Coordinates of C-alpha atoms in Angstrom, one line a residue:
M1088 CA -63.3 224.1 33.2
R1089 CA -61.5 220.8 33.4
H1090 CA -63.1 217.9 31.7
V1091 CA -63.0 214.5 33.3
T1092 CA -63.9 211.0 32.5
I1093 CA -64.1 208.5 35.2
G1094 CA -64.1 204.7 34.6
T1095 CA -65.0 201.7 36.8
A1096 CA -63.4 198.3 37.1
G1097 CA -63.8 195.4 39.2
H1098 CA -65.1 191.8 39.2
I1099 CA -68.4 190.7 38.1
D1100 CA -71.1 191.3 40.6
H1101 CA -69.1 193.5 43.0
G1102 CA -71.5 196.3 42.4
K1103 CA -70.1 198.8 39.7
T1104 CA -73.4 199.6 38.0
A1105 CA -75.1 199.7 41.4
L1106 CA -72.4 202.3 42.4
I1107 CA -72.8 204.4 39.4
K1108 CA -76.6 204.5 39.9
A1109 CA -76.0 205.5 43.7
L1110 CA -73.8 208.4 42.5
T1111 CA -75.7 209.8 39.4
G1112 CA -79.3 208.3 40.0
R1113 CA -79.2 206.7 36.5
D1114 CA -78.8 203.0 35.6
T1115 CA -76.1 202.4 33.0
D1116 CA -77.5 199.1 31.8
R1117 CA -79.3 199.7 28.8
L1118 CA -79.7 196.4 27.1
E1119 CA -82.6 194.1 27.6
E1120 CA -80.4 191.2 28.3
E1121 CA -78.3 193.1 30.9
K1122 CA -81.6 193.8 32.7
R1123 CA -82.8 190.3 32.6
R1124 CA -79.6 188.7 33.6
G1125 CA -78.7 191.4 36.1
I1126 CA -75.1 191.7 34.7
T1127 CA -73.2 194.4 32.7
I1128 CA -72.5 193.0 29.0
D1129 CA -71.5 196.1 27.3
L1130 CA -70.2 199.6 28.0
G1131 CA -72.5 202.0 29.8
F1132 CA -72.3 205.9 29.9
T1133 CA -73.7 208.6 32.1
W1134 CA -72.4 211.7 33.9
F1135 CA -71.4 213.0 37.3
E1136 CA -72.0 216.6 38.6
L1137 CA -68.6 217.9 40.1
P1138 CA -68.8 220.6 42.9
D1139 CA -67.4 223.3 40.6
G1140 CA -70.5 222.8 38.2
G1141 CA -68.8 220.8 35.6
R1142 CA -69.8 217.4 34.5
A1143 CA -67.8 214.3 34.6
G1144 CA -68.4 211.4 32.4
I1145 CA -68.6 208.0 33.8
V1146 CA -67.9 204.6 31.9
D1147 CA -69.4 201.5 33.2
V1148 CA -67.5 198.5 32.2
P1149 CA -68.5 194.5 32.3
G1150 CA -66.8 192.5 34.9
H1151 CA -67.3 189.2 33.3
E1152 CA -64.2 187.6 31.8
R1153 CA -66.1 186.8 28.7
F1154 CA -66.6 190.4 28.1
I1155 CA -63.1 191.9 28.7
H1156 CA -63.0 193.0 25.1
N1157 CA -65.9 195.3 26.0
M1158 CA -64.2 196.3 29.2
A1159 CA -60.8 197.4 27.3
A1160 CA -62.9 199.3 24.7
G1161 CA -64.1 201.7 27.7
V1162 CA -60.6 202.6 28.8
P1163 CA -59.5 205.2 26.3
G1164 CA -59.9 208.6 27.7
M1165 CA -60.3 207.4 31.3
D1166 CA -58.7 210.0 33.6
M1167 CA -59.4 208.0 36.8
V1168 CA -61.0 204.7 37.9
L1169 CA -62.9 203.6 40.5
L1170 CA -61.8 200.1 41.2
V1171 CA -64.8 198.5 42.9
I1172 CA -64.1 195.4 45.2
A1173 CA -66.9 193.8 47.1
A1174 CA -66.4 193.8 50.8
D1175 CA -67.8 190.3 51.2
E1176 CA -65.3 188.8 48.7
G1177 CA -62.3 190.8 48.4
I1178 CA -60.1 190.7 45.4
M1179 CA -61.1 188.2 42.6
P1180 CA -59.7 187.0 39.3
Q1181 CA -61.3 189.8 37.2
T1182 CA -60.1 192.4 39.7
R1183 CA -56.5 191.5 39.0
E1184 CA -57.0 191.3 35.1
H1185 CA -58.7 194.7 35.2
I1186 CA -55.9 196.3 37.2
D1187 CA -53.5 194.6 34.7
I1188 CA -55.4 196.1 31.7
L1189 CA -55.7 199.5 33.0
T1190 CA -52.0 199.6 34.2
L1191 CA -51.0 198.4 30.7
L1192 CA -53.1 201.2 29.1
G1193 CA -51.5 203.8 31.1
V1194 CA -54.4 204.8 33.7
E1195 CA -52.4 206.2 36.8
H1196 CA -55.2 207.5 39.0
F1197 CA -57.5 205.2 41.2
I1198 CA -59.7 205.4 44.0
I1199 CA -60.4 201.9 45.6
V1200 CA -64.3 201.6 46.4
L1201 CA -64.8 198.8 48.9
N1202 CA -68.6 198.1 48.2
K1203 CA -71.4 196.3 49.9
C1204 CA -70.3 197.2 53.3
D1205 CA -73.6 196.7 54.6
I1206 CA -73.2 193.1 54.3
A1207 CA -69.6 192.6 56.0
D1208 CA -68.9 193.5 59.5
P1209 CA -66.2 196.1 60.3
E1210 CA -63.6 193.4 61.3
W1211 CA -64.1 191.5 58.1
Q1212 CA -64.0 195.0 56.3
D1213 CA -60.5 195.7 57.9
M1214 CA -59.1 192.3 56.8
V1215 CA -60.3 192.8 53.4
E1216 CA -58.7 196.5 53.3
Q1217 CA -55.6 194.8 54.6
E1218 CA -55.5 192.2 51.9
I1219 CA -56.2 194.9 49.3
R1220 CA -53.1 197.1 50.5
E1221 CA -50.9 194.0 50.5
E1222 CA -51.8 193.1 46.9
M1223 CA -51.4 196.7 45.7
K1224 CA -47.8 197.1 47.1
G1225 CA -45.5 198.2 44.3
S1226 CA -48.2 199.0 41.8
V1227 CA -49.6 202.3 40.5
L1228 CA -52.4 201.8 43.2
Q1229 CA -50.1 201.4 46.2
D1230 CA -51.3 204.8 47.5
A1231 CA -54.6 205.0 46.1
P1232 CA -57.3 206.2 48.4
L1233 CA -59.8 203.7 49.6
V1234 CA -63.4 204.6 50.5
R1235 CA -65.9 202.3 52.1
V1236 CA -69.5 202.5 50.7
S1237 CA -72.9 200.7 50.3
A1238 CA -74.1 201.3 46.8
A1239 CA -77.6 199.7 48.0
G1240 CA -77.8 201.5 51.1
G1241 CA -76.1 204.8 50.1
Q1242 CA -73.7 204.8 53.0
G1243 CA -70.4 206.5 52.1
I1244 CA -71.4 207.9 48.6
G1245 CA -71.0 211.4 50.0
A1246 CA -67.4 210.7 51.2
L1247 CA -66.8 209.0 47.6
K1248 CA -68.1 212.2 45.7
Q1249 CA -65.7 214.4 47.8
E1250 CA -62.8 212.0 47.1
I1251 CA -63.6 212.1 43.4
A1252 CA -63.9 215.8 43.5
K1253 CA -60.5 216.1 45.4
M1254 CA -58.8 213.9 42.7
A1255 CA -60.4 215.7 39.8
E1256 CA -58.8 219.0 40.9
K1257 CA -55.3 217.4 40.5
L1258 CA -55.5 215.9 37.4
P1259 CA -53.3 216.9 34.6
G1260 CA -55.2 218.9 31.7
R1261 CA -55.8 217.3 28.4
N1262 CA -54.0 218.5 25.3
Q1263 CA -56.6 221.0 23.9
G1264 CA -54.1 222.2 21.1
G1265 CA -53.5 218.8 19.6
A1266 CA -55.2 217.2 16.8
A1267 CA -58.8 216.0 17.4
R1268 CA -59.2 212.2 18.0
L1269 CA -62.3 210.4 19.1
P1270 CA -62.3 206.5 19.1
V1271 CA -65.8 205.5 18.5
D1272 CA -67.2 203.1 21.3
R1273 CA -70.7 203.0 20.2
V1274 CA -72.7 203.8 16.6
F1275 CA -76.4 203.8 16.3
S1276 CA -79.1 205.7 14.2
V1277 CA -81.5 208.2 15.3
P1278 CA -84.7 208.6 13.1
G1279 CA -84.5 212.0 11.4
F1280 CA -80.9 212.6 12.3
G1281 CA -79.1 209.6 10.8
T1282 CA -75.8 208.1 12.1
V1283 CA -74.6 208.8 15.5
V1284 CA -71.3 207.9 17.2
T1285 CA -70.1 208.3 20.8
G1286 CA -66.8 208.3 22.5
T1287 CA -64.3 210.2 24.7
L1288 CA -62.2 212.8 23.0
L1289 CA -58.6 212.2 23.4
G1290 CA -57.1 215.6 22.3
G1291 CA -58.1 218.8 20.5
R1292 CA -61.4 219.9 19.9
I1293 CA -64.3 219.0 17.4
R1294 CA -66.8 221.7 16.2
K1295 CA -70.0 221.5 14.6
G1296 CA -69.6 221.6 10.8
D1297 CA -66.1 220.2 11.0
G1298 CA -65.1 217.9 8.1
L1299 CA -63.5 214.8 9.5
Y1300 CA -62.6 211.1 8.5
L1301 CA -63.4 207.8 9.8
Y1302 CA -60.3 205.6 10.1
P1303 CA -59.1 203.2 9.3
E1304 CA -61.1 203.2 5.9
G1305 CA -60.3 207.1 5.5
R1306 CA -64.0 207.7 4.8
A1307 CA -65.0 211.4 4.7
C1308 CA -67.8 212.7 6.9
R1309 CA -69.0 216.0 8.5
V1310 CA -70.2 216.9 12.0
R1311 CA -73.8 217.8 11.9
G1312 CA -74.4 217.9 15.7
I1313 CA -72.6 217.5 18.9
Q1314 CA -74.1 216.5 22.3
V1315 CA -72.0 216.5 25.6
Y1316 CA -73.7 214.7 28.5
N1317 CA -77.2 215.1 27.0
R1318 CA -76.7 219.1 26.3
Q1319 CA -76.6 220.2 22.7
T1320 CA -73.3 222.1 22.0
D1321 CA -71.4 223.7 19.2
V1322 CA -68.0 222.3 20.5
C1323 CA -66.6 219.4 22.4
E1324 CA -63.1 219.3 23.8
A1325 CA -60.4 216.7 25.0
G1326 CA -61.6 214.8 28.0
Q1327 CA -65.2 215.1 27.3
R1328 CA -67.3 212.2 26.2
A1329 CA -69.6 213.2 23.3
A1330 CA -72.2 212.0 21.0
L1331 CA -71.8 213.2 17.3
N1332 CA -74.3 213.2 14.7
L1333 CA -72.5 212.5 11.2
S1334 CA -73.3 213.2 7.7
G1335 CA -71.8 211.5 4.8
V1336 CA -71.6 207.8 6.3
E1337 CA -74.3 205.1 6.9
R1338 CA -74.9 203.2 10.1
E1339 CA -73.4 200.2 8.6
E1340 CA -70.2 201.8 7.6
V1341 CA -69.1 202.5 11.1
R1342 CA -68.2 200.1 13.8
R1343 CA -66.5 200.2 17.3
G1344 CA -62.9 200.5 16.9
C1345 CA -63.2 203.3 14.0
V1346 CA -61.4 206.7 14.7
L1347 CA -62.8 210.1 14.0
A1348 CA -60.2 212.4 13.3
P1349 CA -58.6 215.3 10.7
A1350 CA -57.0 213.9 7.6
G1351 CA -53.7 212.0 8.4
V1352 CA -53.9 211.7 12.1
P1353 CA -53.9 208.3 12.7
R1354 CA -52.0 206.3 10.2
S1355 CA -53.9 203.4 8.4
G1356 CA -51.9 200.2 8.0
R1357 CA -51.3 196.7 9.3
N1358 CA -47.8 196.7 10.6
I1359 CA -46.8 198.7 13.9
D1360 CA -43.6 198.5 15.8
V1361 CA -44.0 198.5 19.7
R1362 CA -42.3 198.0 23.1
L1363 CA -44.1 194.9 24.4
S1364 CA -43.9 193.8 28.0
V1365 CA -45.0 190.4 29.5
L1366 CA -46.7 190.7 32.8
P1367 CA -44.6 189.3 35.6
H1368 CA -47.2 187.0 36.8
S1369 CA -48.1 185.8 33.4
G1370 CA -48.0 182.0 33.2
R1371 CA -47.1 182.2 29.4
E1372 CA -44.2 183.7 27.2
I1373 CA -44.6 185.3 23.8
K1374 CA -42.7 183.2 20.9
N1375 CA -42.1 184.7 17.4
Q1376 CA -45.1 184.4 15.1
M1377 CA -47.4 184.0 18.0
R1378 CA -51.0 184.9 17.4
L1379 CA -52.5 187.3 19.9
H1380 CA -55.6 189.4 20.4
F1381 CA -54.6 193.2 20.4
Y1382 CA -56.6 195.9 22.2
S1383 CA -55.9 199.7 21.7
G1384 CA -58.3 202.5 21.9
T1385 CA -61.8 201.0 21.2
S1386 CA -60.4 198.5 18.6
E1387 CA -60.1 194.8 18.9
L1388 CA -57.6 193.1 16.4
L1389 CA -56.0 189.9 15.6
C1390 CA -52.2 190.0 15.1
R1391 CA -49.0 188.0 15.0
A1392 CA -46.0 189.1 17.2
V1393 CA -42.7 189.1 15.2
L1394 CA -40.0 189.4 17.9
L1395 CA -37.3 192.0 16.6
D1396 CA -34.5 191.6 19.2
R1397 CA -35.0 188.3 20.9
E1398 CA -36.4 184.8 20.5
S1399 CA -38.9 184.9 23.0
L1400 CA -40.4 187.2 25.8
A1401 CA -40.7 185.5 29.1
P1402 CA -43.0 186.6 32.1
G1403 CA -41.5 190.1 33.2
E1404 CA -39.5 190.8 30.2
S1405 CA -40.0 193.2 27.4
G1406 CA -38.5 193.9 23.9
Y1407 CA -39.1 195.4 20.5
V1408 CA -41.8 193.8 18.4
Q1409 CA -43.6 194.2 15.3
L1410 CA -47.3 193.4 15.3
R1411 CA -48.6 192.4 12.1
M1412 CA -52.3 192.9 12.2
E1413 CA -54.8 190.9 10.1
S1414 CA -56.8 193.9 9.3
D1415 CA -56.1 197.7 9.2
T1416 CA -55.6 199.6 12.2
A1417 CA -56.2 203.3 13.1
L1418 CA -53.3 204.1 15.7
C1419 CA -50.8 206.9 16.7
P1420 CA -47.5 206.6 18.1
G1421 CA -47.6 206.9 22.0
D1422 CA -50.9 204.8 22.0
R1423 CA -50.9 202.0 24.6
F1424 CA -52.3 198.7 24.0
V1425 CA -53.1 195.3 25.6
V1426 CA -52.4 191.8 24.1
R1427 CA -54.3 188.6 25.3
F1428 CA -53.4 185.1 24.5
Y1429 CA -55.3 183.7 21.6
S1430 CA -56.9 180.7 23.1
P1431 CA -57.7 180.4 25.9
L1432 CA -58.3 184.2 26.4
E1433 CA -56.3 185.8 29.1
T1434 CA -54.1 189.1 29.2
I1435 CA -50.6 188.3 28.9
G1436 CA -48.9 191.8 28.4
G1437 CA -49.0 195.1 26.7
G1438 CA -46.9 198.2 25.9
I1439 CA -46.6 201.3 23.8
I1440 CA -46.9 201.9 20.3
L1441 CA -43.7 203.6 18.8
E1442 CA -44.2 203.6 14.9
T1443 CA -47.6 202.8 12.9
D1444 CA -48.0 202.2 9.3
V1445 CA -44.4 200.5 8.9
R1446 CA -43.0 198.2 6.5
R1447 CA -42.3 194.8 7.3
E1448 CA -39.1 194.4 9.3
R1449 CA -36.4 191.7 9.3
R1450 CA -35.4 190.4 12.7
F1451 CA -32.2 191.1 14.5
R1452 CA -31.2 194.2 12.5
P1453 CA -29.3 196.6 14.7
E1454 CA -30.4 199.7 12.8
V1455 CA -34.0 198.9 13.3
I1456 CA -33.4 198.1 16.9
E1457 CA -31.6 201.6 17.4
R1458 CA -34.3 203.4 15.5
L1459 CA -37.0 202.2 18.0
R1460 CA -34.6 202.7 20.9
Q1461 CA -34.5 206.5 19.8
R1462 CA -38.1 206.6 19.2
E1463 CA -38.9 205.2 22.7
E1464 CA -36.2 207.2 24.5
G1465 CA -35.8 210.3 22.7
G1466 CA -38.5 212.7 23.8
S1467 CA -40.5 215.1 21.8
G1468 CA -37.7 216.3 19.7
S1469 CA -36.7 212.8 18.8
L1470 CA -40.4 212.0 18.2
V1471 CA -40.6 214.8 15.7
E1472 CA -37.4 214.2 14.0
L1473 CA -38.4 210.4 13.5
Q1474 CA -41.7 211.4 12.2
I1475 CA -40.2 213.8 9.6
R1476 CA -37.5 211.1 8.6
K1477 CA -40.5 208.7 8.3
H1478 CA -41.8 210.7 5.3
G1479 CA -38.5 210.0 3.3
K1480 CA -38.1 212.3 0.4
A1481 CA -41.5 213.7 0.7
M1482 CA -41.7 217.1 2.6
V1483 CA -44.4 217.5 5.4
T1484 CA -45.9 220.6 6.7
P1485 CA -46.0 221.5 10.4
G1486 CA -49.7 221.1 10.4
E1487 CA -49.4 217.4 9.0
L1488 CA -46.7 217.0 11.6
G1489 CA -48.7 218.1 14.5
A1490 CA -51.6 215.9 13.6
E1491 CA -49.2 212.9 13.4
T1492 CA -47.3 213.4 16.7
G1493 CA -50.2 214.9 18.6
L1494 CA -48.0 217.6 20.2
E1495 CA -49.4 221.0 20.8
A1496 CA -48.2 224.1 18.5
E1497 CA -46.0 225.6 20.9
E1498 CA -44.0 222.5 22.0
L1499 CA -43.8 221.3 18.2
E1500 CA -42.5 224.8 17.0
K1501 CA -39.7 224.5 19.9
C1502 CA -38.8 220.9 18.5
L1503 CA -38.6 222.2 15.1
C1504 CA -36.5 225.2 16.0
E1505 CA -34.0 223.1 17.9
L1506 CA -33.9 220.6 15.0
E1507 CA -33.3 223.3 12.5
E1508 CA -30.6 224.8 14.7
D1509 CA -28.8 221.4 14.9
G1510 CA -28.9 221.0 10.9
R1511 CA -31.2 217.8 11.2
I1512 CA -34.0 219.3 9.4
M1513 CA -34.6 221.8 6.4
E1514 CA -37.3 224.3 6.1
I1515 CA -38.6 225.3 2.9
K1516 CA -40.8 228.5 2.9
T1517 CA -43.2 229.5 0.2
K1518 CA -45.7 232.2 -0.1
G1519 CA -48.6 229.7 1.0
D1520 CA -46.9 227.3 3.4
V1521 CA -43.9 225.9 5.2
F1522 CA -42.4 222.4 4.5
L1523 CA -40.1 220.4 6.5
W1524 CA -37.5 217.9 5.3
H1525 CA -35.2 215.8 7.0
A1526 CA -31.5 216.7 6.2
E1527 CA -30.6 213.2 5.0
A1528 CA -33.6 213.1 2.6
E1529 CA -32.5 216.5 1.4
A1530 CA -29.1 215.3 0.7
E1531 CA -30.4 212.3 -1.1
V1532 CA -32.5 214.5 -3.4
R1533 CA -29.7 216.9 -3.9
K1534 CA -27.3 214.0 -5.1
E1535 CA -30.1 212.7 -7.2
V1536 CA -30.7 216.0 -8.9
L1537 CA -26.8 216.4 -9.5
D1538 CA -26.7 212.9 -10.7
V1539 CA -29.6 213.7 -13.3
I1540 CA -27.9 216.9 -14.4
T1541 CA -24.3 215.3 -14.6
D1542 CA -25.7 212.3 -16.6
Y1543 CA -27.6 214.7 -19.1
L1544 CA -24.5 217.1 -19.5
T1545 CA -22.1 213.9 -20.1
K1546 CA -24.4 212.8 -23.1
H1547 CA -24.6 216.5 -24.2
P1548 CA -21.4 218.1 -23.5
Y1549 CA -22.0 221.0 -25.7
R1550 CA -25.0 222.2 -23.8
R1551 CA -24.8 224.9 -20.9
G1552 CA -27.3 223.0 -18.8
I1553 CA -30.4 221.0 -18.5
P1554 CA -33.9 222.4 -18.8
A1555 CA -35.8 222.6 -15.6
A1556 CA -38.2 220.2 -16.9
G1557 CA -35.5 217.6 -17.0
F1558 CA -35.1 217.3 -13.2
Q1559 CA -38.3 219.0 -12.0
S1560 CA -40.0 215.4 -11.6
I1561 CA -37.6 214.6 -9.0
L1562 CA -38.6 217.5 -7.0
L1563 CA -42.3 217.2 -7.6
K1564 CA -42.0 213.6 -6.0
C1565 CA -41.0 215.6 -2.8
G1566 CA -43.7 218.2 -2.4
K1567 CA -45.9 220.7 -4.3
K1568 CA -44.6 222.6 -7.3
S1569 CA -44.1 225.8 -5.2
A1570 CA -41.9 224.0 -2.6
A1571 CA -39.8 222.2 -5.6
E1572 CA -39.3 225.7 -7.2
E1573 CA -38.2 227.0 -3.9
Y1574 CA -35.9 224.3 -3.5
A1575 CA -34.3 224.7 -6.8
A1576 CA -34.0 228.4 -5.9
W1577 CA -32.2 227.4 -2.6
L1578 CA -29.7 225.3 -4.5
I1579 CA -28.8 228.2 -6.5
R1580 CA -28.3 230.3 -3.5
E1581 CA -26.2 227.8 -1.9
G1582 CA -23.8 227.5 -4.9
V1583 CA -24.9 224.0 -5.6
L1584 CA -26.4 224.9 -9.1
D1585 CA -26.0 227.6 -11.7
K1586 CA -28.9 228.8 -13.8
R1587 CA -28.3 230.3 -17.2
G1588 CA -31.6 231.5 -18.8
G1589 CA -33.9 228.2 -18.4
F1590 CA -30.9 225.9 -18.1
F1591 CA -29.4 224.2 -14.9
S1592 CA -26.1 223.1 -14.3
P1593 CA -23.5 222.2 -11.5
A1594 CA -22.0 225.1 -9.9
G1595 CA -19.1 226.4 -12.1
Y1596 CA -19.6 223.9 -14.9
R1597 CA -18.6 224.9 -18.4
P1598 CA -19.6 223.4 -21.6
A1599 CA -16.6 221.5 -23.5
E1600 CA -14.6 223.6 -25.9
D1601 CA -12.6 220.8 -27.2
R1602 CA -11.2 220.1 -30.8
D1603 CA -14.4 219.5 -32.4
Y1604 CA -15.9 222.6 -30.9
L1605 CA -12.8 224.7 -32.2
A1606 CA -13.3 223.0 -35.6
V1607 CA -16.8 224.1 -35.9
K1608 CA -16.2 227.4 -34.6
E1609 CA -13.3 228.0 -37.2
K1610 CA -15.5 226.7 -40.0
L1611 CA -18.3 228.8 -39.0
Q1612 CA -16.1 232.0 -39.0
Y1613 CA -14.8 231.2 -42.3
A1614 CA -18.0 230.3 -44.1
A1615 CA -19.9 233.1 -42.6
E1616 CA -17.5 235.8 -43.7
E1617 CA -17.4 234.4 -47.2
A1618 CA -21.1 234.2 -47.4
G1619 CA -21.7 237.7 -45.9
Y1620 CA -25.5 238.4 -46.0
S1621 CA -26.2 235.4 -48.3
F1622 CA -25.7 233.4 -44.9
V1623 CA -24.8 230.0 -44.5
S1624 CA -26.7 226.7 -43.7
G1625 CA -25.7 224.4 -40.7
E1626 CA -25.0 221.7 -43.0
E1627 CA -22.2 223.7 -44.7
I1628 CA -20.6 224.2 -41.3
V1629 CA -20.0 220.4 -40.5
P1630 CA -16.4 219.7 -40.5
E1631 CA -15.3 216.5 -42.4
G1632 CA -15.8 213.2 -40.5
M1633 CA -17.9 214.9 -37.8
A1634 CA -21.5 213.8 -37.4
A1635 CA -24.2 216.5 -38.3
E1636 CA -26.0 216.0 -34.8
K1637 CA -22.7 217.0 -33.0
A1638 CA -22.0 219.8 -35.2
A1639 CA -25.6 221.1 -34.6
E1640 CA -25.1 220.8 -30.7
I1641 CA -21.9 223.0 -31.0
L1642 CA -23.6 225.4 -33.1
R1643 CA -26.3 225.7 -30.6
L1644 CA -23.7 226.4 -28.0
L1645 CA -21.9 229.0 -30.3
S1646 CA -25.2 230.7 -30.6
E1647 CA -25.7 230.8 -26.9
Q1648 CA -22.3 232.1 -26.5
E1649 CA -23.0 234.9 -28.9
I1650 CA -20.1 233.6 -31.1
A1651 CA -22.8 232.4 -33.8
R1652 CA -26.1 233.9 -34.8
E1653 CA -29.0 232.0 -36.0
V1654 CA -30.8 234.3 -38.4
S1655 CA -33.6 231.5 -39.0
P1656 CA -33.7 227.9 -38.2
G1657 CA -30.7 226.1 -39.5
V1658 CA -29.3 229.3 -41.1
Y1659 CA -26.3 231.2 -39.4
T1660 CA -24.1 234.2 -39.5
L1661 CA -21.7 236.2 -37.2
P1662 CA -23.3 238.4 -34.8
V1663 CA -21.7 241.6 -36.2
Y1664 CA -23.6 241.0 -39.6
M1665 CA -27.1 241.1 -37.9
E1666 CA -26.0 244.1 -35.5
R1667 CA -25.0 246.1 -38.6
A1668 CA -28.3 245.0 -40.2
E1669 CA -30.3 246.2 -37.3
Q1670 CA -28.5 249.5 -37.3
E1671 CA -29.2 250.2 -41.0
I1672 CA -32.7 249.0 -40.9
R1673 CA -33.4 251.4 -37.8
K1674 CA -32.1 254.2 -39.8
I1675 CA -34.5 253.7 -42.6
L1676 CA -37.6 253.2 -40.0
D1677 CA -36.5 256.5 -38.2
S1678 CA -36.5 258.4 -41.3
E1679 CA -39.1 256.7 -43.6
G1680 CA -41.4 254.8 -41.2
K1681 CA -41.4 251.6 -43.3
I1682 CA -39.2 249.3 -45.0
T1683 CA -39.7 246.6 -47.6
I1684 CA -38.0 243.2 -48.4
A1685 CA -36.9 244.7 -51.7
R1686 CA -35.1 247.6 -50.1
V1687 CA -33.3 245.3 -47.7
R1688 CA -32.3 243.1 -50.6
D1689 CA -30.7 246.0 -52.2
M1690 CA -29.2 247.5 -49.1
F1691 CA -27.2 244.4 -48.2
G1692 CA -26.6 243.0 -51.7
T1693 CA -28.4 239.7 -51.2
S1694 CA -31.2 237.5 -52.5
R1695 CA -35.0 238.0 -51.8
K1696 CA -35.0 235.0 -49.7
C1697 CA -32.2 236.3 -47.4
A1698 CA -33.8 239.7 -47.1
R1699 CA -37.0 238.0 -46.0
Q1700 CA -34.8 236.1 -43.4
I1701 CA -33.4 239.3 -42.2
L1702 CA -36.7 240.9 -41.6
E1703 CA -38.1 237.7 -39.8
Y1704 CA -35.2 237.9 -37.5
T1705 CA -35.8 241.8 -36.8
D1706 CA -39.5 240.7 -36.2
R1707 CA -38.3 238.3 -33.6
T1708 CA -36.0 240.9 -32.0
G1709 CA -38.7 243.4 -31.7
L1710 CA -37.4 246.1 -34.1
T1711 CA -39.8 245.5 -36.8
R1712 CA -43.4 244.5 -37.3
K1713 CA -45.2 243.4 -40.4
E1714 CA -47.9 245.6 -41.3
G1715 CA -50.2 245.6 -44.6
A1716 CA -48.5 243.8 -47.5
E1717 CA -46.0 240.8 -46.6
T1718 CA -43.2 242.5 -47.9
E1719 CA -43.5 245.6 -45.8
R1720 CA -42.3 246.1 -42.0
V1721 CA -42.7 249.3 -39.8
K1722 CA -41.1 250.1 -36.5
N1723 CA -42.4 248.0 -33.8
R1724 CA -43.5 250.5 -30.9

């Protein structure tokens, strides 16, 4: 079933609230002051029965210029608008300003309602209708249907209902598969239930029990209950107006302008990059650093406009602008907005948000302008690529990306496949998830990893590589440990790195085998053969004039190359001696079942100390195991 939200617009006292009462039988003015003064001050909400049995939400907005901020807060989620014009007065100033605001905020479907026809004769009505058609030429309302009614007397209400139903059938469906997002337009407390918020769900679904966040603060909460058009339900969908009972937040912690959404959907920050257009009939131009009132969703904020590609914006002009807010936002790319002059308050322009939560940009930078141009013109694929690029070196999951872009899963998957085929993004698959990376970010990280490894091997030329822990911190900045490990494995598969044991090196790297290396190797072979099973210490192998630390590094390499064998820490021999020792000890163990230090001492004509070192060595290799007396070893099974 299609979910529809209908809005009203028009000058004060042109009968918006009365029209809604005629359509629904309910009065949307709920404040005592509204009833006393006979004018709408804040937003009012009710619903309308559609012929197919569904219900459409209706938003009543104030018409007085002093309450434009409330009017703008009611626009999010409107699928169509009833533009109410009194037949006895025709188009008035707030009619025009409401049209400007609705057009800037992206509303495309209108029904013009000529109200109060009971107090204007037919000729006058014809003249007013002609005036309306002239005024609407060239605008989105040019071909809008017009219905003559009398809210007070009920004339024409049936025809209006038919026109609403007809337009509702043609409206495009909402994105049910995207991330849930509900801008809060009202908050109150109900005794026994606690905090309740209302709003129109812009995308996705919210289910009873869902854990969500209130932005821009990012405060966690849970949905205890859902009511859609006065009916209790377990789920609300995009396009529906809903009241949500929340746990985890107090009434005082929520305000109009907050956004209810899953983690990471709106980006909380104070700087946004936009395409800003000034109304052609505005009497003002926007200058750099001008202070403005900003309206988007249900939020109203103060900001300064930093013009990125020009000195000023005259009426009818548009440009790239960074809006620097005076408080945190909760917005998404693609959201539309309106700006009004700071004082006196009047609507002067609006546009579309291109990037949220951005750093402060300097003016007239070609790379910034080009980035924003691509963001604006590139379509879904460009949006996805730029959003991945925005994460820099940090990987992002498809789920997070879907939440940030608002794209449905099928469209997002298509974009990701195309970007991967073009080599613009990289996919890292782990057992638990998939991680995405822009190719440029991956190249930067790869260079950083190679630089760290190369720098390490320059300082330690006799080592086969760097331990994984030496560069893993770089990878962990990019994503989870599982993603970092998979990326390291990918670098090996791609021939970027080699791995020997627990050491990583650039592919094809070989440790230095220079004059010092050869000097230590030669002295080791000579000294080890002279010592036999008495072995030789590392200090005895240091060539004259060489630092002990360098000799120790070379001995470590010789051991890794199986040229030297470290019997115990700092004690060396040649591999052939230990291989023969293991063979002889194995024979004794096979025939007698155990061997002692004394027996090893006598077998190899060495000292008790060296015999103990031999058996400790065979313990480490797994041939023997100490059992009983310290001097005895048995075969390690």
